[in-house]
Amino acid sequence: MIHVVLYEPEIPQNTGNIIRTCMATGSRLHLIEPLGFSLDEKHLKRSGMDYIKDADIHIHKNWEDFVSKNPSDHYYYMTRYGHKPPSAFDFTKDPEDIYVILGKESTGIDKKILQGHLETCMRLPMVASARSLNLSNCAAIIVYEILRQLEYPNLAGDEQLKGDHWLEDLQLD
C-alpha cells in the first residue's frame, strides 16, 4: 500500500487535493499535527469534493506518534534537498508499505528528520531558478511514479462511471 504522509500541512486546499489523489489511487493518507486548518474547513471540503468520506485518513499527534504506529524501512522523503528523482528509486522491491513523506508548505520536513535519511530523499527535477512545486502536485507525481512502477495494481484503466465505451457510443448531433 502507498502511504502519503503530510508533515504538519498548512494549506487546506493542498490537503483536499491530496485527499482526492489518495482516494482515487487507493492510497492511505496520514496527517501529522499540528495542522494549519480544521478538518471541517470549507476549503478542504471543496478541494477534496465528495472523496473525503471514502478516503483512508489517519491523524497523528506528532512525528514520533506517526513513526511508533507505522514502523517501516520504506520511508521516502520529498524535499528540495533531495538529490535523486523519484524514478531513481525501485519501489517494486517491497510494494507492501511505501511511505512518501511531504513537508509543510512553508518550511518542508523538519531538517532533523531529513538528516538521518539522506539516501531516501528525493527531489523533482526542475529548472535551477525554481525552488519547489505545489505540494499537491508533488504528491500526485510521486504517487503515480510508484503506481507506474507497480503497473497500477487494482486501478481501473478505463472509464468506469459512464462505461468504457461511452465516448464511442455517444450520439452527437
XYZ file of C-alpha atoms in Angstrom:
173
model
C 0.000 0.000 0.000
C 1.117 3.527 -0.703
C 1.026 5.812 2.321
C 1.125 9.556 1.715
C 2.305 11.371 4.830
C 1.799 15.109 5.227
C 4.080 16.536 7.886
C 2.257 19.472 9.512
C 0.339 20.632 6.403
C -0.735 24.281 6.401
C -2.986 24.862 3.396
C -6.395 23.154 3.329
C -6.728 23.244 -0.461
C -3.497 21.263 -0.887
C -4.607 18.694 1.652
C -8.016 18.458 -0.022
C -6.392 17.806 -3.391
C -4.144 15.160 -1.831
C -7.171 13.522 -0.194
C -8.692 13.252 -3.655
C -5.488 11.750 -5.100
C -5.230 9.241 -2.252
C -8.846 8.156 -2.549
C -8.580 7.769 -6.332
C -5.422 5.670 -6.073
C -6.316 3.555 -3.048
C -3.557 5.194 -1.006
C -3.725 5.901 2.719
C -3.231 9.478 3.911
C -1.508 10.285 7.193
C -1.768 13.813 8.593
C 0.781 14.786 11.230
C -0.313 17.547 13.584
C -0.304 20.396 14.098
C -2.457 21.135 11.064
C -2.737 24.690 9.790
C -6.504 24.311 9.379
C -9.547 22.489 10.676
C -10.530 19.237 9.003
C -14.075 20.544 8.609
C -12.909 23.727 6.881
C -14.925 24.551 3.760
C -11.806 24.927 1.565
C -10.710 21.409 2.459
C -14.125 20.007 1.617
C -14.326 21.897 -1.684
C -10.961 20.655 -2.969
C -11.489 17.156 -1.570
C -15.010 17.127 -3.035
C -17.064 14.120 -2.064
C -13.930 11.952 -1.907
C -13.284 12.777 1.749
C -15.920 10.376 3.043
C -14.292 7.476 1.155
C -10.670 8.378 1.884
C -8.493 6.385 4.278
C -7.188 9.151 6.570
C -5.189 8.722 9.791
C -4.255 11.612 12.061
C -1.160 11.585 14.283
C -0.320 13.926 17.159
C 3.299 14.391 16.029
C 6.144 12.733 14.110
C 7.012 10.382 16.969
C 3.395 9.208 17.208
C 3.346 8.529 13.452
C 6.630 6.562 13.495
C 5.610 4.490 16.514
C 2.368 3.446 14.792
C 3.942 2.947 11.346
C 7.387 1.387 11.709
C 8.954 0.797 8.307
C 12.208 0.676 6.404
C 10.440 2.214 3.418
C 10.154 5.935 4.178
C 10.838 8.220 1.213
C 11.095 11.965 1.691
C 10.093 14.531 -0.925
C 12.304 17.546 -0.299
C 14.074 20.318 -2.129
C 17.268 18.930 -0.558
C 16.997 15.538 -2.244
C 19.488 14.624 -4.967
C 17.601 11.878 -6.821
C 14.327 11.961 -8.763
C 11.535 9.558 -7.753
C 12.315 7.436 -10.825
C 15.758 6.639 -9.345
C 14.115 4.533 -6.626
C 12.925 0.979 -7.201
C 9.540 0.838 -5.498
C 8.964 -2.730 -6.707
C 11.374 -4.171 -4.117
C 8.773 -4.141 -1.351
C 5.492 -2.676 -2.567
C 3.523 -3.668 0.537
C 4.117 -0.487 2.508
C 5.692 2.512 0.824
C 5.620 5.768 2.789
C 6.058 9.059 0.957
C 6.582 11.960 3.349
C 5.954 15.538 2.238
C 6.551 18.581 4.416
C 4.605 21.668 5.315
C 4.285 24.269 2.586
C 6.365 26.959 4.307
C 9.412 25.038 5.557
C 9.131 21.406 4.436
C 10.050 18.419 6.579
C 11.960 19.066 9.801
C 15.680 19.075 8.899
C 16.466 16.824 11.893
C 14.286 14.132 10.309
C 15.842 14.566 6.869
C 19.484 14.439 8.002
C 19.168 10.837 9.101
C 17.607 9.727 5.819
C 19.516 11.429 3.007
C 19.666 8.206 0.945
C 15.853 8.163 0.633
C 15.351 11.877 -0.006
C 14.059 12.749 -3.444
C 13.505 15.907 -5.439
C 11.511 16.504 -8.578
C 13.812 17.841 -11.311
C 13.044 21.416 -12.362
C 14.771 24.497 -13.691
C 17.507 25.852 -11.438
C 15.609 29.033 -10.598
C 12.579 27.118 -9.231
C 12.597 26.290 -5.520
C 9.659 23.879 -5.468
C 6.330 22.806 -6.927
C 2.909 22.906 -5.295
C 2.594 20.286 -2.547
C -0.441 18.546 -4.020
C 1.255 18.347 -7.428
C 4.328 16.762 -5.823
C 2.159 14.208 -4.033
C 0.339 13.258 -7.238
C 3.562 12.971 -9.242
C 5.274 10.665 -6.761
C 2.173 8.524 -6.149
C 1.788 7.961 -9.878
C 5.502 7.202 -10.308
C 5.151 4.492 -7.664
C 1.980 3.200 -9.309
C 3.663 3.220 -12.742
C 6.492 1.074 -11.400
C 3.975 -1.285 -9.788
C 1.903 -1.363 -13.026
C -1.155 0.333 -11.459
C -2.338 -2.507 -9.198
C -6.091 -2.624 -8.543
C -6.754 0.524 -10.581
C -9.169 0.745 -13.494
C -7.601 1.762 -16.777
C -10.936 2.550 -18.424
C -13.817 4.875 -17.552
C -15.995 3.069 -15.044
C -18.770 5.508 -14.147
C -20.096 6.071 -17.675
C -18.727 2.869 -19.166
C -15.554 2.203 -21.097
C -17.226 2.740 -24.493
C -19.296 5.788 -23.539
C -17.500 8.221 -25.858
C -17.550 5.776 -28.764
C -21.293 5.221 -28.309
C -22.122 8.902 -27.797
C -24.535 10.197 -30.440
C -23.519 13.734 -31.395
C -25.899 15.871 -33.424
